[in-house]
mmCIF file of C-alpha atoms (C1' of nucleotides) in Angstrom:
data_model
loop_
_atom_site.group_PDB
_atom_site.id
_atom_site.type_symbol
_atom_site.label_atom_id
_atom_site.label_comp_id
_atom_site.label_asym_id
_atom_site.label_seq_id
_atom_site.Cartn_x
_atom_site.Cartn_y
_atom_site.Cartn_z
ATOM 1 C CA MET A 16 30.271 73.553 223.411
ATOM 2 C CA ARG A 17 33.990 73.731 223.027
ATOM 3 C CA MET A 18 35.919 74.508 219.734
ATOM 4 C CA GLY A 19 39.097 72.156 219.711
ATOM 5 C CA GLN A 20 42.179 74.209 220.459
ATOM 6 C CA GLY A 21 43.717 73.546 217.169
ATOM 7 C CA VAL A 22 41.989 76.058 215.686
ATOM 8 C CA GLU A 23 43.574 78.861 218.279
ATOM 9 C CA TRP A 24 46.591 77.118 217.044
ATOM 10 C CA THR A 25 46.637 77.059 213.371
ATOM 11 C CA LEU A 26 45.646 80.467 213.355
ATOM 12 C CA HIS A 27 48.533 82.007 215.004
ATOM 13 C CA VAL A 28 50.249 79.776 212.887
ATOM 14 C CA LEU A 29 48.823 80.850 209.784
ATOM 15 C CA LEU A 30 49.423 84.502 211.095
ATOM 16 C CA ALA A 31 52.893 83.594 212.056
ATOM 17 C CA PHE A 32 52.768 82.519 207.871
ATOM 18 C CA ALA A 33 51.529 86.001 206.932
ATOM 19 C CA TRP A 34 54.197 87.890 208.923
ATOM 20 C CA LEU A 35 57.194 85.911 207.262
ATOM 21 C CA ASP A 36 55.912 87.062 204.130
ATOM 22 C CA ASP A 37 58.027 84.614 201.834
ATOM 23 C CA ASP A 38 58.067 81.185 200.178
ATOM 24 C CA GLU A 39 60.555 80.006 202.388
ATOM 25 C CA PRO A 40 59.326 77.217 203.829
ATOM 26 C CA VAL A 41 59.315 76.614 207.936
ATOM 27 C CA THR A 42 59.408 73.345 210.016
ATOM 28 C CA VAL A 43 56.691 72.279 212.552
ATOM 29 C CA GLN A 44 59.772 72.290 215.195
ATOM 30 C CA GLN A 45 60.123 75.931 214.254
ATOM 31 C CA LEU A 46 56.426 76.784 214.462
ATOM 32 C CA ALA A 47 55.803 74.784 217.662
ATOM 33 C CA ALA A 48 59.306 76.892 219.201
ATOM 34 C CA SER A 49 57.564 79.792 218.753
ATOM 35 C CA HIS A 50 54.448 79.245 220.590
ATOM 36 C CA GLU A 51 55.300 76.916 223.355
ATOM 37 C CA LEU A 52 53.016 73.939 221.527
ATOM 38 C CA PRO A 53 53.940 70.338 221.382
ATOM 39 C CA VAL A 54 55.367 69.758 218.255
ATOM 40 C CA ALA A 55 53.687 66.025 217.573
ATOM 41 C CA TYR A 56 50.597 67.433 218.083
ATOM 42 C CA LEU A 57 50.304 70.989 216.088
ATOM 43 C CA ASN A 58 51.974 68.803 213.345
ATOM 44 C CA LYS A 59 48.703 66.801 212.939
ATOM 45 C CA GLN A 60 46.852 69.944 213.364
ATOM 46 C CA LEU A 61 48.911 71.248 210.466
ATOM 47 C CA GLN A 62 48.068 68.310 208.158
ATOM 48 C CA ALA A 63 44.421 69.467 208.157
ATOM 49 C CA LEU A 64 45.662 72.597 206.710
ATOM 50 C CA VAL A 65 47.411 70.929 204.007
ATOM 51 C CA ARG A 66 44.299 68.507 203.214
ATOM 52 C CA ALA A 67 42.273 71.585 202.988
ATOM 53 C CA SER A 68 45.164 73.782 200.721
ATOM 54 C CA ILE A 69 45.635 76.310 202.848
ATOM 55 C CA LEU A 70 49.242 74.879 203.427
ATOM 56 C CA GLU A 71 51.223 72.484 201.789
ATOM 57 C CA SER A 72 54.547 70.702 202.802
ATOM 58 C CA LEU A 73 57.696 70.021 201.526
ATOM 59 C CA PRO A 74 58.950 66.551 202.468
ATOM 60 C CA GLY A 75 63.054 65.927 203.071
ATOM 61 C CA ALA A 76 65.786 68.289 204.586
ATOM 62 C CA ARG A 77 65.178 71.803 204.240
ATOM 63 C CA GLY A 78 61.491 71.017 203.732
ATOM 64 C CA GLY A 79 58.436 72.210 206.123
ATOM 65 C CA PHE A 80 55.062 74.156 205.564
ATOM 66 C CA ARG A 81 54.158 76.994 203.821
ATOM 67 C CA LEU A 82 51.158 78.844 202.792
ATOM 68 C CA ALA A 83 48.983 77.259 199.290
ATOM 69 C CA ARG A 84 47.223 80.383 198.602
ATOM 70 C CA ARG A 85 47.436 84.373 199.737
ATOM 71 C CA PRO A 86 46.544 85.011 203.168
ATOM 72 C CA GLU A 87 43.906 87.199 201.418
ATOM 73 C CA ALA A 88 42.464 84.205 200.172
ATOM 74 C CA ILE A 89 42.407 82.383 203.334
ATOM 75 C CA THR A 90 39.039 82.996 205.706
ATOM 76 C CA LEU A 91 38.978 82.021 208.878
ATOM 77 C CA MET A 92 35.976 80.382 207.869
ATOM 78 C CA ASP A 93 37.990 78.118 205.542
ATOM 79 C CA VAL A 94 40.756 77.612 209.021
ATOM 80 C CA VAL A 95 37.511 76.391 210.726
ATOM 81 C CA VAL A 96 36.313 74.214 208.418
ATOM 82 C CA ALA A 97 39.752 72.788 208.111
ATOM 83 C CA ILE A 98 40.259 71.657 211.959
ATOM 84 C CA GLU A 99 36.847 71.254 213.039
ATOM 85 C CA GLY A 100 35.029 70.132 209.867
ATOM 86 C CA THR A 101 32.378 70.954 208.337
ATOM 87 C CA GLN A 102 29.446 69.387 210.263
ATOM 88 C CA ALA A 103 27.227 72.104 212.121
ATOM 89 C CA ALA A 104 27.446 72.047 215.873
ATOM 90 C CA PHE A 105 23.459 71.644 216.189
ATOM 91 C CA ARG A 106 22.634 68.391 214.994
ATOM 92 C CA CYS A 107 18.627 68.296 214.560
ATOM 93 C CA THR A 108 17.789 64.378 215.107
ATOM 94 C CA GLU A 109 14.417 64.910 213.543
ATOM 95 C CA ILE A 110 12.858 64.149 217.434
ATOM 96 C CA ARG A 111 9.964 65.725 216.111
ATOM 97 C CA GLN A 112 9.164 62.786 214.139
ATOM 98 C CA ARG A 113 9.073 60.356 217.295
ATOM 99 C CA GLY A 114 6.665 59.668 219.926
ATOM 100 C CA ALA A 115 3.594 62.742 219.454
ATOM 101 C CA GLY A 116 4.742 63.285 215.919
ATOM 102 C CA ALA A 117 4.874 59.501 214.645
ATOM 103 C CA ALA A 118 0.935 59.894 214.406
ATOM 104 C CA MET A 119 1.461 62.472 212.046
ATOM 105 C CA PRO A 120 1.430 62.618 208.009
ATOM 106 C CA ALA A 121 4.227 62.000 206.580
ATOM 107 C CA ALA A 122 3.519 64.840 204.471
ATOM 108 C CA SER A 123 4.282 67.285 207.880
ATOM 109 C CA PHE A 124 7.827 67.068 207.542
ATOM 110 C CA ALA A 125 8.382 68.094 204.398
ATOM 111 C CA GLU A 126 9.209 71.600 205.838
ATOM 112 C CA PRO A 127 12.595 71.779 207.881
ATOM 113 C CA CYS A 128 11.917 71.447 211.443
ATOM 114 C CA ALA A 129 11.267 74.811 213.567
ATOM 115 C CA VAL A 130 13.909 74.355 215.684
ATOM 116 C CA HIS A 131 16.505 73.285 213.273
ATOM 117 C CA ALA A 132 16.099 76.385 211.577
ATOM 118 C CA SER A 133 15.983 78.434 214.060
ATOM 119 C CA MET A 134 19.596 77.391 215.032
ATOM 120 C CA GLN A 135 20.581 77.203 211.509
ATOM 121 C CA ARG A 136 19.928 80.631 211.196
ATOM 122 C CA ALA A 137 22.205 81.227 214.419
ATOM 123 C CA GLU A 138 25.397 79.303 212.945
ATOM 124 C CA LEU A 139 24.876 81.007 209.429
ATOM 125 C CA ALA A 140 25.432 84.017 211.130
ATOM 126 C CA TRP A 141 28.549 82.770 212.908
ATOM 127 C CA ARG A 142 29.809 81.412 209.496
ATOM 128 C CA ARG A 143 29.109 84.552 207.522
ATOM 129 C CA GLU A 144 31.027 86.538 210.194
ATOM 130 C CA LEU A 145 33.915 84.104 210.137
ATOM 131 C CA ALA A 146 34.068 84.235 205.943
ATOM 132 C CA ALA A 147 34.220 87.542 205.914
ATOM 133 C CA GLN A 148 37.758 88.038 207.876
ATOM 134 C CA THR A 149 41.152 86.666 206.115
ATOM 135 C CA ILE A 150 43.983 86.200 207.605
ATOM 136 C CA ALA A 151 45.742 89.038 206.349
ATOM 137 C CA ASP A 152 42.911 90.934 208.055
ATOM 138 C CA LEU A 153 44.199 89.605 210.985
ATOM 139 C CA ARG A 154 47.631 90.583 210.711
ATOM 140 C CA ALA A 155 46.355 94.048 209.643
ATOM 141 C CA ASP A 156 44.669 93.781 212.944
ATOM 142 C CA ALA A 157 47.680 92.563 215.198
ATOM 143 C CA ASP A 158 49.831 94.599 213.507
ATOM 144 C CA ARG A 159 47.377 97.768 214.303
ATOM 145 C CA HIS A 160 47.558 97.103 217.990
ATOM 146 C CA ALA A 161 50.748 95.408 218.524
ATOM 147 C CA PRO A 162 53.405 96.770 215.521
ATOM 148 C CA ALA A 163 56.362 95.150 217.685
ATOM 149 C CA ALA A 164 54.828 91.275 217.522
ATOM 150 C CA GLY A 165 55.708 90.618 213.806
ATOM 151 C CA ALA A 166 59.369 91.487 214.115
ATOM 152 C CA ALA A 167 59.676 89.510 217.146
ATOM 153 C CA LEU A 168 57.947 86.523 215.506
ATOM 154 C CA ARG A 169 60.244 86.941 212.067
ATOM 155 C CA ARG A 170 63.101 87.269 214.693
ATOM 156 C CA ALA A 171 62.454 83.700 216.375
ATOM 157 C CA LEU A 172 61.919 81.854 213.310
ATOM 158 C CA GLY A 173 65.294 82.898 212.257
ATOM 159 C CA ARG A 174 64.785 85.655 209.725
ATOM 160 C CA THR A 175 65.146 89.390 209.345
ATOM 161 C CA PRO A 176 68.908 88.746 210.721
ATOM 162 C CA GLN A 177 69.305 92.047 212.590
ATOM 163 C CA ARG A 178 72.396 92.662 211.053
ATOM 164 C CA THR A 179 74.237 92.096 207.682
ATOM 165 C CA THR A 180 77.539 90.664 208.553
ATOM 166 C CA THR A 181 79.592 92.106 205.123
ATOM 167 C CA MET B 17 32.820 71.124 217.340
ATOM 168 C CA ARG B 18 29.740 69.407 218.734
ATOM 169 C CA MET B 19 26.452 70.854 220.448
ATOM 170 C CA GLY B 20 25.215 68.929 223.215
ATOM 171 C CA GLN B 21 22.179 67.120 222.282
ATOM 172 C CA GLY B 22 20.211 68.493 225.117
ATOM 173 C CA VAL B 23 19.759 71.718 223.691
ATOM 174 C CA GLU B 24 17.620 70.205 220.599
ATOM 175 C CA TRP B 25 15.874 68.446 223.930
ATOM 176 C CA THR B 26 15.054 71.122 225.413
ATOM 177 C CA LEU B 27 13.822 73.085 222.833
ATOM 178 C CA HIS B 28 11.758 71.184 222.013
ATOM 179 C CA VAL B 29 10.451 70.264 225.200
ATOM 180 C CA LEU B 30 10.262 74.567 226.042
ATOM 181 C CA LEU B 31 7.963 74.080 221.812
ATOM 182 C CA ALA B 32 5.501 71.956 223.645
ATOM 183 C CA PHE B 33 5.045 74.347 226.824
ATOM 184 C CA ALA B 34 4.253 76.964 224.458
ATOM 185 C CA TRP B 35 1.666 74.741 222.847
ATOM 186 C CA LEU B 36 0.217 73.642 225.806
ATOM 187 C CA ASP B 37 -0.281 77.307 226.981
ATOM 188 C CA ASP B 38 -1.452 76.649 230.978
ATOM 189 C CA ASP B 39 -0.020 76.566 233.671
ATOM 190 C CA GLU B 40 -0.422 72.826 234.669
ATOM 191 C CA PRO B 41 2.935 71.077 235.554
ATOM 192 C CA VAL B 42 3.626 68.464 233.108
ATOM 193 C CA THR B 43 5.965 65.736 234.710
ATOM 194 C CA VAL B 44 8.771 64.278 232.870
ATOM 195 C CA GLN B 45 7.509 61.302 232.131
ATOM 196 C CA GLN B 46 4.979 62.592 229.853
ATOM 197 C CA LEU B 47 7.205 65.071 227.895
ATOM 198 C CA ALA B 48 9.501 62.292 227.230
ATOM 199 C CA ALA B 49 7.318 59.916 225.724
ATOM 200 C CA SER B 50 5.845 62.521 223.329
ATOM 201 C CA HIS B 51 9.704 62.566 222.324
ATOM 202 C CA GLU B 52 11.089 58.960 222.678
ATOM 203 C CA LEU B 53 13.615 60.481 224.995
ATOM 204 C CA PRO B 54 15.676 58.738 227.983
ATOM 205 C CA VAL B 55 13.350 59.575 231.194
ATOM 206 C CA ALA B 56 16.212 60.243 233.733
ATOM 207 C CA TYR B 57 18.422 62.353 231.261
ATOM 208 C CA LEU B 58 16.226 64.626 230.191
ATOM 209 C CA ASN B 59 15.218 65.239 233.828
ATOM 210 C CA LYS B 60 19.038 65.927 234.357
ATOM 211 C CA GLN B 61 18.539 68.750 231.362
ATOM 212 C CA LEU B 62 15.543 69.941 232.457
ATOM 213 C CA GLN B 63 16.735 70.676 236.119
ATOM 214 C CA ALA B 64 19.666 73.027 234.069
ATOM 215 C CA LEU B 65 16.474 75.027 233.010
ATOM 216 C CA VAL B 66 14.837 75.628 236.155
ATOM 217 C CA ARG B 67 18.567 76.462 237.649
ATOM 218 C CA ALA B 68 18.199 79.175 235.117
ATOM 219 C CA SER B 69 14.629 80.183 235.483
ATOM 220 C CA ILE B 70 13.459 79.046 232.728
ATOM 221 C CA LEU B 71 11.323 76.485 234.009
ATOM 222 C CA GLU B 72 9.824 75.550 237.217
ATOM 223 C CA SER B 73 9.076 72.437 238.996
ATOM 224 C CA LEU B 74 6.896 71.486 241.541
ATOM 225 C CA PRO B 75 7.416 68.624 243.553
ATOM 226 C CA GLY B 76 5.114 65.339 244.895
ATOM 227 C CA ALA B 77 2.150 64.001 243.246
ATOM 228 C CA ARG B 78 0.600 65.924 240.729
ATOM 229 C CA GLY B 79 4.070 67.491 240.298
ATOM 230 C CA GLY B 80 5.955 68.271 237.624
ATOM 231 C CA PHE B 81 7.588 71.168 235.127
ATOM 232 C CA ARG B 82 6.139 74.212 233.797
ATOM 233 C CA LEU B 83 7.264 77.482 232.335
ATOM 234 C CA ALA B 84 8.546 79.547 234.575
ATOM 235 C CA ARG B 85 8.331 82.963 232.510
ATOM 236 C CA ARG B 86 6.042 83.727 229.296
ATOM 237 C CA PRO B 87 7.377 81.615 225.759
ATOM 238 C CA GLU B 88 7.695 85.268 224.492
ATOM 239 C CA ALA B 89 10.232 86.463 227.395
ATOM 240 C CA ILE B 90 12.670 82.902 226.679
ATOM 241 C CA THR B 91 14.985 83.540 224.116
ATOM 242 C CA LEU B 92 17.129 80.329 222.410
ATOM 243 C CA MET B 93 20.229 82.126 223.670
ATOM 244 C CA ASP B 94 19.304 81.640 227.315
ATOM 245 C CA VAL B 95 18.684 78.184 226.624
ATOM 246 C CA VAL B 96 21.804 77.450 225.207
ATOM 247 C CA VAL B 97 23.642 79.604 228.053
ATOM 248 C CA ALA B 98 21.430 76.908 230.631
ATOM 249 C CA ILE B 99 22.255 73.738 228.854
ATOM 250 C CA GLU B 100 25.935 74.543 227.391
ATOM 251 C CA GLY B 101 27.287 77.475 229.913
ATOM 252 C CA THR B 102 28.021 80.659 229.963
ATOM 253 C CA GLN B 103 31.786 80.301 228.347
ATOM 254 C CA ALA B 104 32.497 81.029 224.748
ATOM 255 C CA ALA B 105 32.937 78.031 222.376
ATOM 256 C CA PHE B 106 36.539 79.827 221.383
ATOM 257 C CA ARG B 107 38.754 79.836 224.394
ATOM 258 C CA CYS B 108 41.727 82.033 223.574
ATOM 259 C CA THR B 109 44.728 80.628 226.199
ATOM 260 C CA GLU B 110 46.963 83.783 225.170
ATOM 261 C CA ILE B 111 49.379 81.378 223.607
ATOM 262 C CA ARG B 112 50.691 84.694 221.852
ATOM 263 C CA GLN B 113 52.605 85.904 224.894
ATOM 264 C CA ARG B 114 54.497 82.280 225.099
ATOM 265 C CA GLY B 115 57.413 81.303 222.701
ATOM 266 C CA ALA B 116 58.534 84.096 220.701
ATOM 267 C CA GLY B 117 56.115 87.047 222.562
ATOM 268 C CA ALA B 118 57.716 85.875 225.558
ATOM 269 C CA ALA B 119 60.579 88.478 224.959
ATOM 270 C CA MET B 120 58.276 91.444 224.192
ATOM 271 C CA PRO B 121 56.932 94.206 226.746
ATOM 272 C CA ALA B 122 53.795 93.385 229.084
ATOM 273 C CA ALA B 123 52.369 96.276 227.670
ATOM 274 C CA SER B 124 52.356 95.077 224.205
ATOM 275 C CA PHE B 125 49.501 92.406 225.517
ATOM 276 C CA ALA B 126 46.625 95.521 227.004
ATOM 277 C CA GLU B 127 45.196 95.074 224.133
ATOM 278 C CA PRO B 128 43.290 92.086 223.031
ATOM 279 C CA CYS B 129 45.034 88.884 220.948
ATOM 280 C CA ALA B 130 43.651 89.617 217.452
ATOM 281 C CA VAL B 131 43.095 86.099 216.719
ATOM 282 C CA HIS B 132 40.922 86.288 220.295
ATOM 283 C CA ALA B 133 39.014 89.395 219.174
ATOM 284 C CA SER B 134 37.975 87.862 215.334
ATOM 285 C CA MET B 135 36.698 84.513 216.876
ATOM 286 C CA GLN B 136 34.702 86.790 219.208
ATOM 287 C CA ARG B 137 33.747 88.922 216.963
ATOM 288 C CA ALA B 138 31.666 85.671 215.282
ATOM 289 C CA GLU B 139 30.278 84.252 218.311
ATOM 290 C CA LEU B 140 29.138 87.703 219.376
ATOM 291 C CA ALA B 141 26.902 87.530 215.602
ATOM 292 C CA TRP B 142 26.069 83.573 216.568
ATOM 293 C CA ARG B 143 25.101 84.556 219.575
ATOM 294 C CA ARG B 144 22.976 88.023 218.996
ATOM 295 C CA GLU B 145 20.930 85.832 216.138
ATOM 296 C CA LEU B 146 20.233 83.703 219.061
ATOM 297 C CA ALA B 147 19.101 86.154 221.466
ATOM 298 C CA ALA B 148 16.553 87.374 218.665
ATOM 299 C CA GLN B 149 14.727 84.508 218.590
ATOM 300 C CA THR B 150 11.823 83.604 221.594
ATOM 301 C CA ILE B 151 9.825 80.370 222.371
ATOM 302 C CA ALA B 152 7.264 82.180 220.640
ATOM 303 C CA ASP B 153 8.602 82.898 217.474
ATOM 304 C CA LEU B 154 9.423 79.168 217.768
ATOM 305 C CA ARG B 155 6.162 78.263 217.878
ATOM 306 C CA ALA B 156 4.660 80.458 215.165
ATOM 307 C CA ASP B 157 7.262 79.290 212.764
ATOM 308 C CA ALA B 158 6.582 75.237 213.401
ATOM 309 C CA ASP B 159 2.849 76.484 213.822
ATOM 310 C CA ARG B 160 2.677 78.291 210.406
ATOM 311 C CA HIS B 161 4.854 74.949 208.835
ATOM 312 C CA ALA B 162 3.150 72.693 210.220
ATOM 313 C CA PRO B 163 -0.187 73.514 212.353
ATOM 314 C CA ALA B 164 -1.465 69.782 213.306
ATOM 315 C CA ALA B 165 1.991 69.456 215.640
ATOM 316 C CA GLY B 166 0.564 71.504 218.181
ATOM 317 C CA ALA B 167 -2.682 69.473 218.195
ATOM 318 C CA ALA B 168 -1.125 66.036 217.835
ATOM 319 C CA LEU B 169 1.752 67.319 220.798
ATOM 320 C CA ARG B 170 -1.692 68.334 222.971
ATOM 321 C CA ARG B 171 -3.667 65.063 222.634
ATOM 322 C CA ALA B 172 -0.434 63.265 223.481
ATOM 323 C CA LEU B 173 0.276 64.800 226.344
ATOM 324 C CA GLY B 174 -3.510 64.440 227.579
ATOM 325 C CA ARG B 175 -4.609 67.845 227.241
ATOM 326 C CA THR B 176 -7.664 68.666 225.002
ATOM 327 C CA PRO B 177 -9.795 65.461 224.821
ATOM 328 C CA GLN B 178 -11.506 65.242 221.898
ATOM 329 C CA ARG B 179 -14.576 64.869 223.135
ATOM 330 C CA THR B 180 -16.133 65.512 226.434
ATOM 331 C CA THR B 181 -17.921 62.334 227.642
ATOM 332 C CA THR B 182 -20.799 63.701 229.241
ATOM 333 C "C1'" DG C 27 88.502 70.289 188.065
ATOM 334 C "C1'" DT C 28 83.806 67.666 187.593
ATOM 335 C "C1'" DG C 29 80.159 64.433 187.260
ATOM 336 C "C1'" DC C 30 77.933 60.556 189.524
ATOM 337 C "C1'" DG C 31 76.429 57.649 193.179
ATOM 338 C "C1'" DA C 32 75.049 56.272 197.755
ATOM 339 C "C1'" DA C 33 74.840 57.164 202.529
ATOM 340 C "C1'" DT C 34 72.571 60.305 205.395
ATOM 341 C "C1'" DA C 35 70.189 63.410 208.300
ATOM 342 C "C1'" DC C 36 66.012 65.541 208.305
ATOM 343 C "C1'" DT C 37 61.037 66.455 206.911
ATOM 344 C "C1'" DC C 38 56.262 65.269 207.021
ATOM 345 C "C1'" DG C 39 52.676 61.064 207.728
ATOM 346 C "C1'" DG C 40 49.603 57.900 209.596
ATOM 347 C "C1'" DA C 41 49.017 54.842 213.325
ATOM 348 C "C1'" DT C 42 48.671 54.406 218.548
ATOM 349 C "C1'" DA C 43 47.538 55.204 223.810
ATOM 350 C "C1'" DC C 44 45.807 58.477 226.966
ATOM 351 C "C1'" DC C 45 42.101 60.916 228.975
ATOM 352 C "C1'" DG C 46 38.285 64.261 230.125
ATOM 353 C "C1'" DC C 47 33.776 65.691 229.224
ATOM 354 C "C1'" DG C 48 29.209 64.463 227.720
ATOM 355 C "C1'" DT C 49 26.011 60.644 227.769
ATOM 356 C "C1'" DG C 50 23.081 58.235 230.178
ATOM 357 C "C1'" DT C 51 20.932 55.329 234.732
ATOM 358 C "C1'" DC C 52 20.637 54.779 239.233
ATOM 359 C "C1'" DC C 53 18.226 55.336 243.969
ATOM 360 C "C1'" DG C 54 17.231 58.827 247.510
ATOM 361 C "C1'" DA C 55 14.900 62.762 249.574
ATOM 362 C "C1'" DG C 56 10.959 65.988 249.935
ATOM 363 C "C1'" DT C 57 5.735 66.933 249.495
ATOM 364 C "C1'" DA C 58 1.389 67.118 247.768
ATOM 365 C "C1'" DA C 59 -3.119 63.943 247.777
ATOM 366 C "C1'" DG C 60 -5.748 60.546 249.268
ATOM 367 C "C1'" DT C 61 -7.668 57.963 253.043
ATOM 368 C "C1'" DG C 62 -9.535 56.572 257.425
ATOM 369 C "C1'" DA C 63 -10.760 57.555 262.108
ATOM 370 C "C1'" DG C 64 -12.543 60.370 265.539
ATOM 371 C "C1'" DG C 65 -15.426 64.082 266.951
ATOM 372 C "C1'" DC D 3 -20.984 65.695 258.108
ATOM 373 C "C1'" DC D 4 -16.187 67.995 259.409
ATOM 374 C "C1'" DT D 5 -11.451 68.405 261.193
ATOM 375 C "C1'" DC D 6 -7.274 66.120 261.390
ATOM 376 C "C1'" DA D 7 -3.274 62.964 261.270
ATOM 377 C "C1'" DC D 8 -1.466 59.187 258.774
ATOM 378 C "C1'" DT D 9 -0.076 56.142 254.906
ATOM 379 C "C1'" DT D 10 1.151 56.313 250.528
ATOM 380 C "C1'" DA D 11 2.294 57.241 245.802
ATOM 381 C "C1'" DC D 12 4.523 60.173 243.137
ATOM 382 C "C1'" DT D 13 7.681 63.533 241.734
ATOM 383 C "C1'" DC D 14 12.307 65.753 241.527
ATOM 384 C "C1'" DG D 15 17.459 66.247 242.579
ATOM 385 C "C1'" DG D 16 21.632 65.049 242.672
ATOM 386 C "C1'" DA D 17 25.126 61.563 242.898
ATOM 387 C "C1'" DC D 18 26.989 57.019 240.153
ATOM 388 C "C1'" DA D 19 29.062 54.157 235.868
ATOM 389 C "C1'" DC D 20 30.062 54.203 230.592
ATOM 390 C "C1'" DG D 21 31.921 55.201 226.367
ATOM 391 C "C1'" DC D 22 33.051 58.157 222.631
ATOM 392 C "C1'" DG D 23 36.294 62.573 220.566
ATOM 393 C "C1'" DG D 24 39.717 65.490 221.373
ATOM 394 C "C1'" DT D 25 44.707 65.038 223.267
ATOM 395 C "C1'" DA D 26 49.030 63.787 223.061
ATOM 396 C "C1'" DT D 27 53.024 61.050 221.633
ATOM 397 C "C1'" DC D 28 55.415 58.234 218.823
ATOM 398 C "C1'" DC D 29 58.034 55.627 214.607
ATOM 399 C "C1'" DG D 30 58.082 54.956 209.968
ATOM 400 C "C1'" DA D 31 58.516 56.055 204.698
ATOM 401 C "C1'" DG D 32 59.643 59.817 201.842
ATOM 402 C "C1'" DT D 33 63.202 63.175 199.682
ATOM 403 C "C1'" DA D 34 66.534 66.542 198.961
ATOM 404 C "C1'" DT D 35 71.249 67.239 200.989
ATOM 405 C "C1'" DT D 36 75.868 66.258 201.358
ATOM 406 C "C1'" DC D 37 79.968 63.527 200.887
ATOM 407 C "C1'" DG D 38 83.450 60.539 198.954
ATOM 408 C "C1'" DC D 39 84.990 58.650 194.492
ATOM 409 C "C1'" DA D 40 85.676 57.883 190.420
ATOM 410 C "C1'" DC D 41 87.211 60.124 185.754
#
DNA sequence: GTGCGAATACTCGGATACCGCGTGTCCGAGTAAGTGAGG
DNA sequence: CCTCACTTACTCGGACACGCGGTATCCGAGTATTCGCAC
């Protein structure tokens, strides 16, 4: 089982947006450069976030991406669903009804498959944990452990000039 | 993100073993037929369970597979690890150190990546839930919701003949 | 000086190849059982 | 009748193709800016 790396990329991108803390759009080129990622492919992933109303895109010159909601209103669950899709990792194909089960009355399968239920229970715990954490929490954690990271990223994106020239 | 279907297959197979409740080996052909699964590919999956010491295989005529431990001692986590491997679904590639982070002192990365930590927390909850359920629990759930399933499966595997001929 | 209009350069967006991993299959090594002959 | 060795048939086990989804890339549609010109 493997999660697409788009999740990692977009989470870092959203963390960057949380650090920027303004409404100025950022181009995908800047975002890609700030983490040395393939520009075009990152763009594709960000489109998924736009479709999920996590980011919004501004076309044209001086365009780019910016957050569509506040960081506190974006959960990790939202991001995972936006990138990986809504389907569960474990997919019950109802093999209990095939083979030996084929001879049983249809009413026997009214209750959900026990295997399915157990796996679903585990995934529910996973989802619950993801939904409990927001991008704002992520920023708070990062600031706590590496206070300089936010400033470094702002500098890489050309924000917060080190000195006002006049 | 998608989990290999081998997990579903092997869980149903282990549930079947829990229903049989004896030490007689069962051939992969019988097991595959009992759920209409591809014989050879199921065999491949079962080998993974053997490597994980969940099943044991008996070669030669009248051989087959049987449980290596009691159903209460086999957790869903064991099965998932045996089939899917031990690696986590989310893999941190430390992109925080690339791009903007490259200019930061190495000591900044002593603490784990915040993104990584958050995703790991969620996966831990998932693992914990998987580890809390055993094959025996699975059988208990199945018996509760569909009491006839166990008998049907035993019959399909040629056990518990309906009538003693003499 | 000011308003307007077209050219421009920059942005995102979706359509298009590539590749690795899961899926599926096959045949060979190994072993326990069965069988026949010999004692 | 018992023992033993051989044949046999069956099992698992790993090595070999196939296909799909994620990965990566490119070029086109669209828009805000910008420059030049007319008034």
